[in-house]
Amino acid sequence: MRNYLRLIVNLFIAVMVIACDNDDTPKEIYYTVTVTSDPGGTVDVESGKYLEGTSLSLTATALEGFEFGGWTGDLNSPSKTLSVTVNQALEINATFNQIENSLNENVLELNKDLVDSSGYIFAIESGQNTCYLLDHSGNKIYNWEFDANLGQDIEITPEGNLLGLFQIETPQIVFGGQSGLVRMLDSEGTLIWEYVLASENEIAHHDLTLLPNGNILVLVWERIPNEEAVAVGLNNTTDIFTEKIVEINPNTDSIVWEWRSWEHIVQNHNENLDSFGDPNILKNKINILYANSSVHPFVEDGDIMHANGLDYLPEQDIIALSINFFSEVWIIDHSTTTEEAKTDEGGQFNRGGDLLYRFGNQKVFGDANASHIFDFNHHPTFIRNEGNTNLLIFNNNEIAQRSSAMEFSLPEINGSTSIGSNPTLNFEFTDDSLFHPRISGAYRLPNGNTLICEGDFGYWEVTDQGEIVWKYQGQGTSFWRGIFYPKDGPEILNLGL
């Protein structure tokens, strides 16, 4: 009997052990599903890890000018909507094809054989909350919208991020083109970094550029009290606002370099001031009394120079400035320290912060009857050509009401560059219908064509022989400028296009 009971107990224990062994809860299994799409369309499901048995419904949406070409990868289907049950790792791609000869109604002219089709046009709407990439068919390949209006300039970084100026809500300095916010956004428009540059005494405006070291150059209006303005002979009854450039280190949120135009003025009104001198002799200085010529209504309100564009040339560490109300281009040295930039000594050329070179308007030296090339100007861009330095710029040419894109061969920029004569004109494009007195710009394309932004119209592309090969109209939209990004450049590749 005892042996029988022992046998029963052992059998019970064995059954329980087996039952416990079979009671393990099954582990959850996840598979990676990679979803991609060609340029020209989007998919509404993101890549990720999904639980085994999950049902997914993927829908492909083509952008304007493209059509869906089918699903490829581990699953193939011509249907725009694809139903998937996840039971293994999957790679799925949506293909899109550009519709042949599909031109957006905004495109008025297109010569496919001569346009530079190696990239996209980055269209920046003036003072609005959007920008986008255009192809030559007029299709918006990539679009951004923001929660604040642009303070004019914005650019795509090599990482595929956006660096731009944005308008603050309640600026204390209000002129056309003011911003106050410097922002870095990711490719989706999400804020990464922000720097506020706005107070009662200064505000960022118009233009910025990313330096090779990751720092950022920004144009700034700086308040000068009316008492100081009157002391040098200005007729203003208000404070004035002169130009300053600052270099911001985004890693430390600090200004690491600056240049102030006010520290490089000359005037022949008050001999008791250090700035006293002859503007026709001291041409590396800024004749502050030229502001009394009232070339623009803004001058009476204190905006006496109105810089609207800057560009940086790393090969020579110099900066070009478009000074709209002086109808000039100024070139200054960036190799100085901030302390040297206050003086006329130091830096690679030992000229400190004085102007290294300037051109566009001989009237600024004191002779109101002198000649001039520019009549308001925008968007200076350096061009390196076989070791030579050229400069491309948009001449608004308000009096003639006929604008032009102009390229000049600059003299060698150094500490003894002669100021007074104009550089050689290499290229000019104009047309009876090309005119806008404000904003606008010009940009040289990789194939030698020139992209022209006519602010109140849209875009032109012309060859070096002046042949029009593309025209895009904004149909009432105003554009700040247009920039060209090659399809194989890091800016476009890092956007996933």
PDB file of C-alpha atoms in Angstrom, residues 155-157 159-164 166 181-186 189-195 210 214 216 250:
ATOM      1  CA  GLU A 155      19.078  78.277 -47.022  1.00  0.00           C
ATOM      2  CA  ILE A 156      19.487  74.499 -46.965  1.00  0.00           C
ATOM      3  CA  THR A 157      22.512  73.240 -45.034  1.00  0.00           C
ATOM      4  CA  GLU A 159      22.908  68.205 -43.486  1.00  0.00           C
ATOM      5  CA  GLY A 160      19.529  68.823 -45.120  1.00  0.00           C
ATOM      6  CA  ASN A 161      18.443  71.244 -42.381  1.00  0.00           C
ATOM      7  CA  LEU A 162      17.141  74.775 -42.914  1.00  0.00           C
ATOM      8  CA  LEU A 163      18.914  77.892 -41.648  1.00  0.00           C
ATOM      9  CA  GLY A 164      16.860  81.047 -41.888  1.00  0.00           C
ATOM     10  CA  PHE A 166      12.227  84.654 -39.111  1.00  0.00           C
ATOM     11  CA  LEU A 181      15.081  85.347 -35.069  1.00  0.00           C
ATOM     12  CA  VAL A 182      17.824  83.106 -36.413  1.00  0.00           C
ATOM     13  CA  ARG A 183      16.587  79.513 -36.597  1.00  0.00           C
ATOM     14  CA  MET A 184      17.882  76.083 -37.541  1.00  0.00           C
ATOM     15  CA  LEU A 185      15.118  73.621 -38.495  1.00  0.00           C
ATOM     16  CA  ASP A 186      15.290  69.973 -39.483  1.00  0.00           C
ATOM     17  CA  GLY A 189      10.576  72.070 -40.271  1.00  0.00           C
ATOM     18  CA  THR A 190      10.966  71.172 -36.581  1.00  0.00           C
ATOM     19  CA  LEU A 191      12.966  73.696 -34.552  1.00  0.00           C
ATOM     20  CA  ILE A 192      16.505  72.559 -33.683  1.00  0.00           C
ATOM     21  CA  TRP A 193      18.103  75.826 -32.552  1.00  0.00           C
ATOM     22  CA  GLU A 194      17.130  79.464 -32.182  1.00  0.00           C
ATOM     23  CA  TYR A 195      18.947  82.717 -31.479  1.00  0.00           C
ATOM     24  CA  LEU A 210      26.534  79.632 -43.036  1.00  0.00           C
ATOM     25  CA  GLY A 214      29.543  76.127 -38.735  1.00  0.00           C
ATOM     26  CA  ILE A 216      26.620  82.067 -39.023  1.00  0.00           C
ATOM     27  CA  PRO A 250      25.484  78.212 -32.518  1.00  0.00           C
TER      28      PRO A 250
END
